[in-house]
Short mmCIF file of C-alpha atoms in Angstrom, two decimals:
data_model
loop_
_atom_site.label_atom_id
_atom_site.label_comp_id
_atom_site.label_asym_id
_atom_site.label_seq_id
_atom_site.Cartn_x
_atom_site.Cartn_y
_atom_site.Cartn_z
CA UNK A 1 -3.57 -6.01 -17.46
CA UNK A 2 -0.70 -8.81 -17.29
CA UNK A 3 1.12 -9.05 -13.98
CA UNK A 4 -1.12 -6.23 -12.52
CA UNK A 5 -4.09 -8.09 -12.77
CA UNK A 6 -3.98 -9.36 -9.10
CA UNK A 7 -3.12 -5.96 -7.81
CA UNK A 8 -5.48 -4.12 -9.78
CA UNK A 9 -9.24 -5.91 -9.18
CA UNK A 10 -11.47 -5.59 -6.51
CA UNK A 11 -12.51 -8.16 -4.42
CA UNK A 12 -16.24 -7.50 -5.15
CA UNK A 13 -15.04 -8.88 -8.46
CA UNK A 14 -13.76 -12.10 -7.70
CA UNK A 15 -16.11 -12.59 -4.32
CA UNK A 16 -18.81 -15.88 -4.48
CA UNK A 17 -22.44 -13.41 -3.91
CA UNK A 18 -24.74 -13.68 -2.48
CA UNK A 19 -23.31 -15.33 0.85
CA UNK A 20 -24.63 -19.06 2.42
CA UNK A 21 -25.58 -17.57 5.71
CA UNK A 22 -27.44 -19.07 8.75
CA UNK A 23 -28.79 -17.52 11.94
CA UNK A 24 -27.32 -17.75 15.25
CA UNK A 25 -30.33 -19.85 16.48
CA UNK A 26 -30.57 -22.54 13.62
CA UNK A 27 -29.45 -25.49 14.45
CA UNK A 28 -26.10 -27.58 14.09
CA UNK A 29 -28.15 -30.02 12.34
CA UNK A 30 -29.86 -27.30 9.58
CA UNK A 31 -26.30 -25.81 9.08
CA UNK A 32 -24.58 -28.55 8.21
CA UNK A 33 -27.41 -29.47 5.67
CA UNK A 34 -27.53 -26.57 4.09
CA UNK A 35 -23.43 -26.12 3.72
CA UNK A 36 -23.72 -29.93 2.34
CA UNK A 37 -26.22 -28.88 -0.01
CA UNK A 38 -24.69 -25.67 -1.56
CA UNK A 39 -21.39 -27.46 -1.47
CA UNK A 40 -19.69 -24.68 0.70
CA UNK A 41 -16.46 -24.56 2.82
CA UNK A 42 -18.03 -22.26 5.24
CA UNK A 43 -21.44 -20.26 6.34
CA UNK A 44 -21.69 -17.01 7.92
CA UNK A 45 -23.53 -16.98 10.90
CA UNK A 46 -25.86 -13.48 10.89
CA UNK A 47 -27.94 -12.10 14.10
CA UNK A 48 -31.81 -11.33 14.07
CA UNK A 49 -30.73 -8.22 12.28
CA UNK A 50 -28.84 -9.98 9.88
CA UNK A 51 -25.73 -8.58 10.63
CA UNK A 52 -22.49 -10.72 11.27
CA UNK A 53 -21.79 -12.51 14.34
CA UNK A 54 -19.65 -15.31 13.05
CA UNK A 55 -18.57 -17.84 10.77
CA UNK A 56 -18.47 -21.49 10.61
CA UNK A 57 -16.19 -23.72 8.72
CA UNK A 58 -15.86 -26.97 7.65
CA UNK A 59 -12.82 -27.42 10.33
CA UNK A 60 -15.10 -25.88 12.58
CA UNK A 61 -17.65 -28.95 11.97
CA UNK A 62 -14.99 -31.53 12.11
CA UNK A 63 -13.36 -30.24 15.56
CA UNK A 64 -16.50 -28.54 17.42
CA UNK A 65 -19.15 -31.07 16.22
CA UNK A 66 -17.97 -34.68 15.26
CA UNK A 67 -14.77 -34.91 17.31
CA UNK A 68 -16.82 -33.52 20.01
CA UNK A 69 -19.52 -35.31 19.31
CA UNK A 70 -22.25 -32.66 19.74
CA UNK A 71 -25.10 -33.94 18.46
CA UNK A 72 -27.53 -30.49 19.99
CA UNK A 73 -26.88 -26.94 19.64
CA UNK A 74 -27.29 -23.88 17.26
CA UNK A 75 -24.83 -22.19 14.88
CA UNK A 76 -23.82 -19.68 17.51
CA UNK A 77 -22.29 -22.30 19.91
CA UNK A 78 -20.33 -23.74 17.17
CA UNK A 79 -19.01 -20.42 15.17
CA UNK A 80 -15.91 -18.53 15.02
CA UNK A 81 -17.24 -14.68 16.90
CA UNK A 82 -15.81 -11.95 15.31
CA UNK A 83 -14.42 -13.20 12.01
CA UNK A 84 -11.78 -11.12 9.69
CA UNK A 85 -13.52 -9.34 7.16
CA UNK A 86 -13.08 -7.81 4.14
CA UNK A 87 -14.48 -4.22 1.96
CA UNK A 88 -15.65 -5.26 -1.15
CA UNK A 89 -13.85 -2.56 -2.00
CA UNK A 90 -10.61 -3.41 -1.35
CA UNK A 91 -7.78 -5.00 -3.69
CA UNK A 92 -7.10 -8.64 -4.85
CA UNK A 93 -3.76 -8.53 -3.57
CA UNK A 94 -4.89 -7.47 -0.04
CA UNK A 95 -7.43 -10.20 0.40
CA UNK A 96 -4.63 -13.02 -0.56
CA UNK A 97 -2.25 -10.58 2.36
CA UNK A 98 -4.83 -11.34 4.45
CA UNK A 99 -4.96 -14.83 4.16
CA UNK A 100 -1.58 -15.07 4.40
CA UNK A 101 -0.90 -12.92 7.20
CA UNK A 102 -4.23 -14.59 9.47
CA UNK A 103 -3.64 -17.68 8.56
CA UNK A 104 -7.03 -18.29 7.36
CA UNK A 105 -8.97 -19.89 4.46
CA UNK A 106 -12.38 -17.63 4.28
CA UNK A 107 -13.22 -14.17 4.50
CA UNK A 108 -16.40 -12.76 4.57
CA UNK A 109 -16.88 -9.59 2.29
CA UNK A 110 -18.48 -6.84 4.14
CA UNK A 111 -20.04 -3.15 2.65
CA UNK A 112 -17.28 -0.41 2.75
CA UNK A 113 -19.56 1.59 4.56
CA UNK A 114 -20.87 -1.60 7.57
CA UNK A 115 -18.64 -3.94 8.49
CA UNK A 116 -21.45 -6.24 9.79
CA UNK A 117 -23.04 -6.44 6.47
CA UNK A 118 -21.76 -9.04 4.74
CA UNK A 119 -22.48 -9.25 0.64
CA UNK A 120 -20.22 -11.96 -0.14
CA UNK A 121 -17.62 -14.55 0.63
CA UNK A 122 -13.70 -14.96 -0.71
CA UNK A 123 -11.74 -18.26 0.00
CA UNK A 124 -8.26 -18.95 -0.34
CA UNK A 125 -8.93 -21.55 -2.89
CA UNK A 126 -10.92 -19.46 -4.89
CA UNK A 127 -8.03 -16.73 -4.98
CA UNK A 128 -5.69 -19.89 -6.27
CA UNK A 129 -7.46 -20.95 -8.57
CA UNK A 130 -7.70 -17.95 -10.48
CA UNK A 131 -4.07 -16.29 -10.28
CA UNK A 132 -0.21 -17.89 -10.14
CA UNK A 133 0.78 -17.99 -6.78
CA UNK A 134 4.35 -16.91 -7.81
CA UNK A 135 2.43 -13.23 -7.92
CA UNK A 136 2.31 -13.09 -4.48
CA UNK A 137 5.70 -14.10 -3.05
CA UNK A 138 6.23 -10.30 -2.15
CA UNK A 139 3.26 -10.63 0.67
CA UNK A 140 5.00 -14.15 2.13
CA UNK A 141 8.27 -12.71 1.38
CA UNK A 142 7.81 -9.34 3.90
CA UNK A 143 5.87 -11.96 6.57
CA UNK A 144 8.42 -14.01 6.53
CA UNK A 145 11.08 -11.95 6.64
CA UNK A 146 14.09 -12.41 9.00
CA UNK A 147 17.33 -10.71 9.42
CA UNK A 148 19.08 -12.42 6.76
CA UNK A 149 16.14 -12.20 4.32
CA UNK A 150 15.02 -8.59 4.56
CA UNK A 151 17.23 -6.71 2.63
CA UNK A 152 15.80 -8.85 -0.28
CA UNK A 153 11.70 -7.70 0.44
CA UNK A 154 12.93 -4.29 -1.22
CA UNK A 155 13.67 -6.21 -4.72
CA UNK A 156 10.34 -8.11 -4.39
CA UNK A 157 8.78 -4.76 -3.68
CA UNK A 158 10.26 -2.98 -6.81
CA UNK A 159 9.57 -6.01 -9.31
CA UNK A 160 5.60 -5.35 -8.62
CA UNK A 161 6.18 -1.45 -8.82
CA UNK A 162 7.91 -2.31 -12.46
CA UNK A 163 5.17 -4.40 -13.51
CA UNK A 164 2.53 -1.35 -12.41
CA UNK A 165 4.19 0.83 -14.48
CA UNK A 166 5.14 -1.10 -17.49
CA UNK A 167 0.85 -2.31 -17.75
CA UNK A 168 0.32 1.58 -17.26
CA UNK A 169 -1.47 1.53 -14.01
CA UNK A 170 -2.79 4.89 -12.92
CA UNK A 171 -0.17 6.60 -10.65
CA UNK A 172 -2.41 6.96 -7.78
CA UNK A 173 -3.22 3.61 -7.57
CA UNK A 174 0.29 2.49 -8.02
CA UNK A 175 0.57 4.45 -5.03
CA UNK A 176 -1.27 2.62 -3.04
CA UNK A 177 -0.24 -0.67 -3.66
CA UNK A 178 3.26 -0.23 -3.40
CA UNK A 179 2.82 2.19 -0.01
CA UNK A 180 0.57 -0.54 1.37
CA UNK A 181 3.66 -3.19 0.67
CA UNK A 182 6.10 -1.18 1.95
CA UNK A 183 3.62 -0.38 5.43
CA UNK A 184 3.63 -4.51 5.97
CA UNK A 185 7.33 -4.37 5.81
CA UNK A 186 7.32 -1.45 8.12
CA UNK A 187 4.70 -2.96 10.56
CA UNK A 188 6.80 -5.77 10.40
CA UNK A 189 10.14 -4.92 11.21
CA UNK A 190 8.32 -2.83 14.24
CA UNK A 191 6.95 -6.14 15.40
CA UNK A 192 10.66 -7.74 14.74
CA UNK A 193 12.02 -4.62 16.85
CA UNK A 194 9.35 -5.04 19.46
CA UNK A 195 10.39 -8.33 19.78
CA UNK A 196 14.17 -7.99 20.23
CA UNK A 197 13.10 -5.16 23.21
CA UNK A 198 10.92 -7.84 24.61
CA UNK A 199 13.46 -10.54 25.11
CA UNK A 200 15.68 -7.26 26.64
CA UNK A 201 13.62 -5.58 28.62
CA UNK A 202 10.19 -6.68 28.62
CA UNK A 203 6.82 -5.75 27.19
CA UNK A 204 5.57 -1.84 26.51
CA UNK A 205 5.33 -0.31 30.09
CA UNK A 206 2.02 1.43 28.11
CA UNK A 207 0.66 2.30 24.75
CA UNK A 208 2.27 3.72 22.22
CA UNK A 209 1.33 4.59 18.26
CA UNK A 210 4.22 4.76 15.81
CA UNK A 211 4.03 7.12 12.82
CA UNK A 212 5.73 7.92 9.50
CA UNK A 213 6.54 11.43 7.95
CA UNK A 214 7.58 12.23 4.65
CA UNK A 215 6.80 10.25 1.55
CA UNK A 216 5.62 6.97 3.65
CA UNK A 217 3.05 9.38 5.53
CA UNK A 218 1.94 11.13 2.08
CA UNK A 219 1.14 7.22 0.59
CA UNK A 220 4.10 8.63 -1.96
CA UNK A 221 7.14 6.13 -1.12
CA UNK A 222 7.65 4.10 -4.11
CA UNK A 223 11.45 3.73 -3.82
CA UNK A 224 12.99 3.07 -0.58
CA UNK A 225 14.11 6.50 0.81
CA UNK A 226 15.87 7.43 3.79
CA UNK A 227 13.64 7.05 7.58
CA UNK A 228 11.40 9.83 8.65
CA UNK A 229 9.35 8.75 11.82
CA UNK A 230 8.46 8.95 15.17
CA UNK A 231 6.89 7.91 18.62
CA UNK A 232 4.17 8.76 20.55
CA UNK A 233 3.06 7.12 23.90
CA UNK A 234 1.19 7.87 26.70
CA UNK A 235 2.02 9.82 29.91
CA UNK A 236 2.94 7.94 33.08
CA UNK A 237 0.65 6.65 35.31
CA UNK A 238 2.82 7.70 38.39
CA UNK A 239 6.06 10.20 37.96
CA UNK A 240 8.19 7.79 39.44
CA UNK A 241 7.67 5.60 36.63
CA UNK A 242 8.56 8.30 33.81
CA UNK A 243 12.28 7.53 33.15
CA UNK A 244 11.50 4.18 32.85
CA UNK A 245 9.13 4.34 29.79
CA UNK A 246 11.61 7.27 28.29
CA UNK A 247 14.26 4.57 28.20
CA UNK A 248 12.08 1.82 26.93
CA UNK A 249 10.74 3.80 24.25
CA UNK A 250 14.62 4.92 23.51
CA UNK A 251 15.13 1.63 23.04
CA UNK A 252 12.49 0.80 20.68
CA UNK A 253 12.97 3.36 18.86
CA UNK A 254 16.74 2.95 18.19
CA UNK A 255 15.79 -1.06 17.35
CA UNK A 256 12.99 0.26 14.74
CA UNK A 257 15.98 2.16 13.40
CA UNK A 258 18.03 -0.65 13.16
CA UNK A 259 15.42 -2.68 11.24
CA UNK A 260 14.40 -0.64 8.97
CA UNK A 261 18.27 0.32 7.79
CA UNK A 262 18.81 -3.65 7.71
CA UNK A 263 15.54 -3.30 5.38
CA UNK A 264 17.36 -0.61 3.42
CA UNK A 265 16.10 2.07 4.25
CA UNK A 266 19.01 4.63 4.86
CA UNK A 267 18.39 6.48 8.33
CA UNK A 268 17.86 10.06 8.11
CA UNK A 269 20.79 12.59 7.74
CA UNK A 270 18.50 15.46 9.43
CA UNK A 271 17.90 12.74 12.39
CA UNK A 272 14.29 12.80 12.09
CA UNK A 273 13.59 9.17 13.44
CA UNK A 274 12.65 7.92 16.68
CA UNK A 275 15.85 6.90 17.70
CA UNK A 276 16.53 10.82 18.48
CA UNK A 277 15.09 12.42 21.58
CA UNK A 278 12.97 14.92 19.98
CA UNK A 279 11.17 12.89 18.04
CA UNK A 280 9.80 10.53 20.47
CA UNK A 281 7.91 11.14 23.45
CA UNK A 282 4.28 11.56 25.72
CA UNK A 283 1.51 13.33 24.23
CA UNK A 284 2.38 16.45 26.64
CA UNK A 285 6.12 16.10 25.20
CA UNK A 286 4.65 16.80 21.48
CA UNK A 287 1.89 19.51 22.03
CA UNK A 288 5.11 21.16 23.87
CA UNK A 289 7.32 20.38 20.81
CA UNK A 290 4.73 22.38 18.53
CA UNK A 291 4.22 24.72 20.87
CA UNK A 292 7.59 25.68 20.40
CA UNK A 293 7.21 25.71 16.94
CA UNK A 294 5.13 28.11 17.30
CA UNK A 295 6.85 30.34 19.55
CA UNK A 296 10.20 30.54 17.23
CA UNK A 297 9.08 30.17 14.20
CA UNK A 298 11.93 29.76 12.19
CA UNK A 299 12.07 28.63 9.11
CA UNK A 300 14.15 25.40 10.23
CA UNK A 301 11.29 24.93 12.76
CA UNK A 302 8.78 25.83 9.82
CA UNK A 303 10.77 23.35 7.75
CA UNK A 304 10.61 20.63 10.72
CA UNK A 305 6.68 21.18 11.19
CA UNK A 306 6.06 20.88 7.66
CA UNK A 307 8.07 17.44 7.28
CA UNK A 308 5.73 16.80 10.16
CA UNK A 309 2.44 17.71 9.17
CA UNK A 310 3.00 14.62 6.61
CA UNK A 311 2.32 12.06 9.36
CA UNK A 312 0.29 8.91 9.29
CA UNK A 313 -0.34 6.49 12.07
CA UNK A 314 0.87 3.04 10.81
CA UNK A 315 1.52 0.92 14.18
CA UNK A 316 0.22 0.70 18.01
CA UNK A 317 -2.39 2.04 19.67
CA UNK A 318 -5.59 3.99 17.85
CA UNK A 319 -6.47 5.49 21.43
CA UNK A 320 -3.04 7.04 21.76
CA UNK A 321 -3.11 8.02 18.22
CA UNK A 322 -6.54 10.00 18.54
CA UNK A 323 -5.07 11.37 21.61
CA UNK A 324 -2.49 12.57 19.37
CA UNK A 325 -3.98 13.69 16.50
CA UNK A 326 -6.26 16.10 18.96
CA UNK A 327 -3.87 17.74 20.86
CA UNK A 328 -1.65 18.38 17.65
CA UNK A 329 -4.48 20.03 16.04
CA UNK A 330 -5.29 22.20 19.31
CA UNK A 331 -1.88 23.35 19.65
CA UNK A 332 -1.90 24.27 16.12
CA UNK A 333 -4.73 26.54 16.83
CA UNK A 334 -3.37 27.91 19.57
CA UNK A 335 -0.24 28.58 17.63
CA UNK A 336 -1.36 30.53 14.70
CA UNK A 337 1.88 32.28 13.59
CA UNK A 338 3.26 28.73 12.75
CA UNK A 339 1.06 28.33 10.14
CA UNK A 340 1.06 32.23 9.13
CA UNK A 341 5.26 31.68 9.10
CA UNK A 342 4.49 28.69 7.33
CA UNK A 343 2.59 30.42 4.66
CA UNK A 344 4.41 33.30 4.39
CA UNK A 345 7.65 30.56 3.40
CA UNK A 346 5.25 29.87 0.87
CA UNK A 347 4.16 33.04 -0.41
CA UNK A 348 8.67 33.89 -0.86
CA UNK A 349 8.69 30.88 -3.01
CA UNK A 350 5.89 30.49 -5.66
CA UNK A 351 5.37 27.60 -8.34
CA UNK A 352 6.88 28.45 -11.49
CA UNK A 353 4.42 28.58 -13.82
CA UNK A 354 5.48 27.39 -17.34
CA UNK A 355 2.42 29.38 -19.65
CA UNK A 356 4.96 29.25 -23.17
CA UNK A 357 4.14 27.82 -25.90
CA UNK A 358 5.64 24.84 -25.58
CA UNK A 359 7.69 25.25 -28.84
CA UNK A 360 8.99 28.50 -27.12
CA UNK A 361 9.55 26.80 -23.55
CA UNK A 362 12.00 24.72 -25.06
CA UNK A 363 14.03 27.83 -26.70
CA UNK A 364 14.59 29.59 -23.73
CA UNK A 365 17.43 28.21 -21.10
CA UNK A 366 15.53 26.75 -18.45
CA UNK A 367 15.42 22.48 -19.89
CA UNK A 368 14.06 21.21 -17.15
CA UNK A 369 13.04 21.49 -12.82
CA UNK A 370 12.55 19.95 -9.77
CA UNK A 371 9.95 18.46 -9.59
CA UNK A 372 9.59 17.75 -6.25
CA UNK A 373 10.56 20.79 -4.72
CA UNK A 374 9.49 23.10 -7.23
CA UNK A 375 5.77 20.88 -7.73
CA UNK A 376 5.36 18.40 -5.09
CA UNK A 377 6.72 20.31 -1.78
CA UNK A 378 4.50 23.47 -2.92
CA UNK A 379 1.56 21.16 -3.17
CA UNK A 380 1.92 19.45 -0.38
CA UNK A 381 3.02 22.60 1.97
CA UNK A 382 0.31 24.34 1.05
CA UNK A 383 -2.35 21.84 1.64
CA UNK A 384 -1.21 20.72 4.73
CA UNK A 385 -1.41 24.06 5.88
CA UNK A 386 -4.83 24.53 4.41
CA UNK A 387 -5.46 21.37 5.97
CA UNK A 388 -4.66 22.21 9.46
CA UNK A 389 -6.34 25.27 9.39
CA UNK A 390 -9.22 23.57 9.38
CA UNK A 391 -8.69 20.49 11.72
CA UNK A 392 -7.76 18.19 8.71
CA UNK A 393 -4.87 15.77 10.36
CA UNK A 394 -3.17 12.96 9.44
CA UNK A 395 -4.23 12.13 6.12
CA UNK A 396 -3.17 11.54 2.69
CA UNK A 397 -3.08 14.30 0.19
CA UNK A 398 -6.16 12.60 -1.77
CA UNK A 399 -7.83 12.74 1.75
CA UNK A 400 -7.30 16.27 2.33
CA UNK A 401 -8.39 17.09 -0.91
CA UNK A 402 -11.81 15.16 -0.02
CA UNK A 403 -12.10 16.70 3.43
CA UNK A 404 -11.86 20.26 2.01
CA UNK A 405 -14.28 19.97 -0.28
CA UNK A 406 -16.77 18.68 2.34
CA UNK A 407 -15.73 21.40 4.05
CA UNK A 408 -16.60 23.96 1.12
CA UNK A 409 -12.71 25.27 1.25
CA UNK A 410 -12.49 23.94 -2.08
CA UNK A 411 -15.00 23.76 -4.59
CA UNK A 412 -15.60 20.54 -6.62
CA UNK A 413 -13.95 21.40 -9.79
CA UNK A 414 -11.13 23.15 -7.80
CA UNK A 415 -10.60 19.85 -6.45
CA UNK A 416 -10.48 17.96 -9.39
CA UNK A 417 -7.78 20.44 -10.86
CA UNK A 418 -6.41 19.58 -8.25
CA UNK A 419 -6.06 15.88 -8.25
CA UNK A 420 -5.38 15.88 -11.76
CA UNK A 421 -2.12 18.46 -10.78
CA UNK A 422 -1.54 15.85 -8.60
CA UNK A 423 -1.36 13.08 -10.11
CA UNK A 424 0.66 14.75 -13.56
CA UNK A 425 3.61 15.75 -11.21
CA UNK A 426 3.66 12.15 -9.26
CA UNK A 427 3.75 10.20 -12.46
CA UNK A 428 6.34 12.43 -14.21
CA UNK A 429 8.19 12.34 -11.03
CA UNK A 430 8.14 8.21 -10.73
CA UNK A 431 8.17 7.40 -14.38
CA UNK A 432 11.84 9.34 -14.63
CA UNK A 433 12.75 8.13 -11.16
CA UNK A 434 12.14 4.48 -12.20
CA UNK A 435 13.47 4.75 -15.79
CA UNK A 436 17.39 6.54 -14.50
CA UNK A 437 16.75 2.82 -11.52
CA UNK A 438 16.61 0.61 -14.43
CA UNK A 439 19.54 2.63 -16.16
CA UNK A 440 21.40 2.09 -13.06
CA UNK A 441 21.76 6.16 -12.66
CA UNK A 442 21.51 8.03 -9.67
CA UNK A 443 18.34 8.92 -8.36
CA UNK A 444 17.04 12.89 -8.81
CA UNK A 445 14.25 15.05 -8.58
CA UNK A 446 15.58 16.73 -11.51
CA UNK A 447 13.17 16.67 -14.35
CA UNK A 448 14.56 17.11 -18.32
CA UNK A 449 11.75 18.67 -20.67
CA UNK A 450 13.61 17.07 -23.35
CA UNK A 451 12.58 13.42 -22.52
CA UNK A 452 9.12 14.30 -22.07
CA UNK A 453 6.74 14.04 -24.50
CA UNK A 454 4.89 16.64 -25.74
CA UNK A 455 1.21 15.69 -24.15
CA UNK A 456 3.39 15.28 -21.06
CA UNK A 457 4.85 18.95 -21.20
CA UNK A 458 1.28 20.64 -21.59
CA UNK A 459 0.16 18.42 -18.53
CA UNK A 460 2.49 19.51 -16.56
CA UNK A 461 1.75 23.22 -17.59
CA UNK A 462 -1.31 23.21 -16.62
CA UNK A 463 -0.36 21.10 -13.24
CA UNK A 464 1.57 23.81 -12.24
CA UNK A 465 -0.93 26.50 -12.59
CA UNK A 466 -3.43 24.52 -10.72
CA UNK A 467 -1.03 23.94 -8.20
CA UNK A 468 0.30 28.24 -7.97
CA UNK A 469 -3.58 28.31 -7.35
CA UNK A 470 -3.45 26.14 -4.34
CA UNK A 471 -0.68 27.99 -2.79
CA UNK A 472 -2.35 31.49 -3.63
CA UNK A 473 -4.81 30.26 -1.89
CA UNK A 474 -3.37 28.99 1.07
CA UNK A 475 -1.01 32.31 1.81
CA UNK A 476 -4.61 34.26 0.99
CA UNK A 477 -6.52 32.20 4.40
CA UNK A 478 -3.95 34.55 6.32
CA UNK A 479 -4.78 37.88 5.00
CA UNK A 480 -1.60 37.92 2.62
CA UNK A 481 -2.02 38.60 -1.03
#
C-alpha cells in the first residue's frame, strides 16, 4: 500500500500477543523476574478478574524500586493505575498519535468491546522499527503547532490525503483518517484558544462541550472548508453569575474563531460559528433555539436546523454533551412540524435520477451535476431527519445507517444500498475535488460526466436511485407520498 501503509493497518496487526501480565498481588521481586526473563519493557498489571489495573515499566522499576530502594511490595504498589489504552481495532497511525500526544512509550491493547481486557501490547519502539518516522510528521506537526506554524498543518494534512488517494484507499476510510487529523488540529487550536482566554480572564466559570456542523460533523471534511460550529455549556449555578459565563464563553468562542482562520479555515459567510450569539449558549438557550425552529418553520430555519442536525461533539465536557444531545432530541419531538417542514423541503426537491443508457445520457444536454447538493445534501437531509425521528443524534452518516437498521427502519440490504450510494457520490465528489487542487483550479461541487469513466457513470446511476429511495422514504414517515 506505499505511503498508506501506516494509516491503513490495524494495531491488532502490528501488536506483541499475548501480553506479559502479572497480578496486582505478585510481588516486586516475581515481576521483575519475569519482565527480565521475557525480555520486556513493561508488564501489565491485571486484577483477580484479570482485567487491567495497571502497568509497570522499566522506568517504573528504576524510579519506584531501585532509586527507592524498595526491596518489599507487590506489583500494585509499584504500577502506573489507569494506563492509556488502545482498541485493537484502531489504526497504526493513531497508536503512534497517541504516543506522541501522551508522551508515552507502551500501550496496552484492549478488546473494542472491554476496555479492561487487554489482548496485547504496542511500544513506541516497536512502531519505529517498522515504519519511517518522516510518515508521521503530520501528528507532531498539529501538536506542535504554534501561531507561526499552523497555517502549514493544512499542507501536512493534504500530502497524507494525496497519498490515500493515489494507493486507492477506500473513500470511507480515507474519511476517517483525514477527519481524525483535522479533529487534533481542531482540538488543538481549542486548547491554544482556551489558553489565550486563560491568561485573560481565567479558567471556564463551568463546563462546556464544543461541537462541529457541516462536513467536520458528517466525518466528510477532507479539504479545509469554511467554520461551522458551536457552544454549549451549562446553566448558571446562581443568576447573578449568568452574564459572566455569557461573556466568557463570547470570548472563547471568538478566540476558537480566530484559531481556526489562522489554521485556514475561512470563517463562515452565513455566521454559523460560535463567535455569533446564536450559536453559543446554556442547554435551556438551545432547546429554546429549536423550539423556535419549530414554531416558524421556515425554510431558512429548516435550512439552519438541517446544517445543524450534522453535529458532532469533538471538545469539553461528555456530561454537558449528553445533556445536550437529550434535550435536542426532546425538543425535536415536541416539535414535529420541523421535521414534517423539513421533509416536505425534501419531497419539492427530489434526486435526479439518471436511468439512460449511458450512451444516451451523454446525448442529451445535461453533462454533468452537483454533486453535493443534488447527491450528498439529499442523502444527508433525509437521513438526518429519519434519524431524528427516531432518537438517532449526533452521529456520522455510517452511524445512522447502523442505528436504523438496529432499529428495523431500514432493512439490511436497504442499508447496504445505501452505503454503497454513499460511498460512490463521496469518492466521485473527492477524487474531482482533489484532481481541479492539484490543477490549481477552483474548487466545485460541479461534477462533468465527461471525465468520468464509464464504470463510474453506472455507479453513480444506481447511487442516485438508492439515494431517491432514501428520501421517498423519509417524506413517506410523515404521511406524504
Amino acid at each position: 500500500m506505499g505511503e498508506s501503509d501506516p494509516f491503513i493497518q490495524r494495531v491488532q496487526d502490528v501488536m506483541n500477543a499475548p501480553p506479559l501480565m502479572v497480578e496486582e498481588k505478585e510481588s516486586i521481586q516475581h515481576t521483575a523476574e519475569k519482565m527480565v526473563d521475557q525480555q520486556a519493557s513493561s508488564i501489565v498489571v491485571v486484577n483477580e478478574k484479570q482485567r487491567l489495573h495497571g502497568i509497570i515499566t522499566e522506568k517504573d522499576l528504576v524510579q519506584r524500586v531501585i532509586a527507592a530502594d524498595k526491596k518489599t511490595g507487590t506489583a500494585a504498589d509499584i504500577m502506573s493505575a489507569s494506563p492509556y489504552t488502545i482498541s485493537r481495532r484502531a489504526y497504526y497511525y493513531e497508536a503512534m498519535s497517541s504516543f506522541l500526544m501522551n508522551g508515552i512509550k507502551h500501550l496496552p491493547v484492549v478488546n473494542e468491546d472491554s476496555t479492561s481486557q487487554v489482548v496485547g501490547m504496542i511500544t513506541l519502539s516497536d512502531l519505529l522499527k517498522k515504519q519511517n518516522r518522516g510518515k508521521f510528521d503530520v501528528l507532531r506537526e498539529i501538536e506542535a503547532s504554534s501561531s507561526e506554524s499552523l497555517a502549514d498543518v493544512k499542507f501536512a494534512i493534504y500530502e497524507v490525503l494525496g497519498h490515500l488517494i493515489d494507493d486507492g484507499i477506500p473513500i470511507l476510510h480515507i474519511m476517517k483518517v483525514v477527519t481524525n487529523l483535522y479533529d487534533r488540529l481542531i482540538r488543538h487550536c481549542t486548547e491554544l484558544a482556551l489558553e489565550e482566554v486563560k491568561e485573560e480572564i481565567g479558567s471556564p466559570p463551568c463546563d462546556f462541550a464544543f461541537f462541529l456542523m457541516g462536513s467536520g460533523g458528517r466525518h466528510e471534511q477532507f479539504m479545509m472548508t469554511d467554520q461551522d460550529h458551536f457552544l454549549v455549556y451549562e446553566e448558571p449555578a446562581k443568576e447573578e453569575d449568568r452574564q459572566t459565563n455569557d461573556a466568557y464563553f463570547k470570548k472563547l468562542g471568538e478566540q476558537i474563531v480566530y484559531w481556526l482562520e489562522t489554521a485556514g479555515y475561512k470563517r463562515c459567510d452565513g455566521n454559523m460559528m460560535a463567535s455569533a450569539p446564536g450559536w453559543r449558549g446554556t442547554i435551556d438557550h438551545w432547546e429554546d433555539r429549536i423550539r423556535t425552529w419549530g414554531l416558524r418553520a421556515t425554510n431558512e430555519n429548516i435550512l439552519l436546523g438541517q446544517n445543524f442536525l450534522a453535529f458532532r461533539w469533538i471538545y469539553g465536557s461528555e456530561k454537558v454533551r449528553d445533556q445536550f444531545v437529550r434535550g435536542v432530541s426532546r425538543q425535536l419531538g415536541k416539535s414535529k412540524i420541523f421535521l414534517r417542514r423539513a421533509a416536505e423541503l425534501e419531497k419539492n426537491v427530489p434526486v435526479p435520477v439518471l436511468d439512460h443508457p449511458i450512451r444516451a445520457l451523454f446525448r442529451v444536454k445535461k453533462e454533468g451535476m452537483d454533486i453535493k447538493k443534488q447527491a450528498l445534501f439529499p442523502f444527508h437531509h433525509s437521513l438526518q431527519i429519519l434519524s431524528a425521528e427516531h432518537g438517532i443524534l449526533g452521529e456520522t452518516p455510517e452511524e445512522m445507517i447502523e442505528h436504523l437498521k438496529e432499529k428495523r427502519v431500514l432493512d439490511e440490504p436497504f442499508a447496504d444500498e445505501l452505503l454503497y450510494a454513499y460511498e460512490v457520490v463521496l469518492h466521485i465528489r473527492v477524487t474531482q475535488s482533489w484532481d481541479r487542487y492539484k490543477l490549481e483550479e477552483e474548487n466545485s461541487s460541479e461534477v462533468s460526466f465527461r471525465q468520468m469513466k464509464s464504470r463510474d457513470k453506472e455507479a453513480l446511476i444506481q447511487a442516485l436511485k438508492a439515494i431517491r429511495s432514501l428520501q421517498t422514504k423519509a417524506v413517506a414517515t410523515f404521511g406524504m407520498a
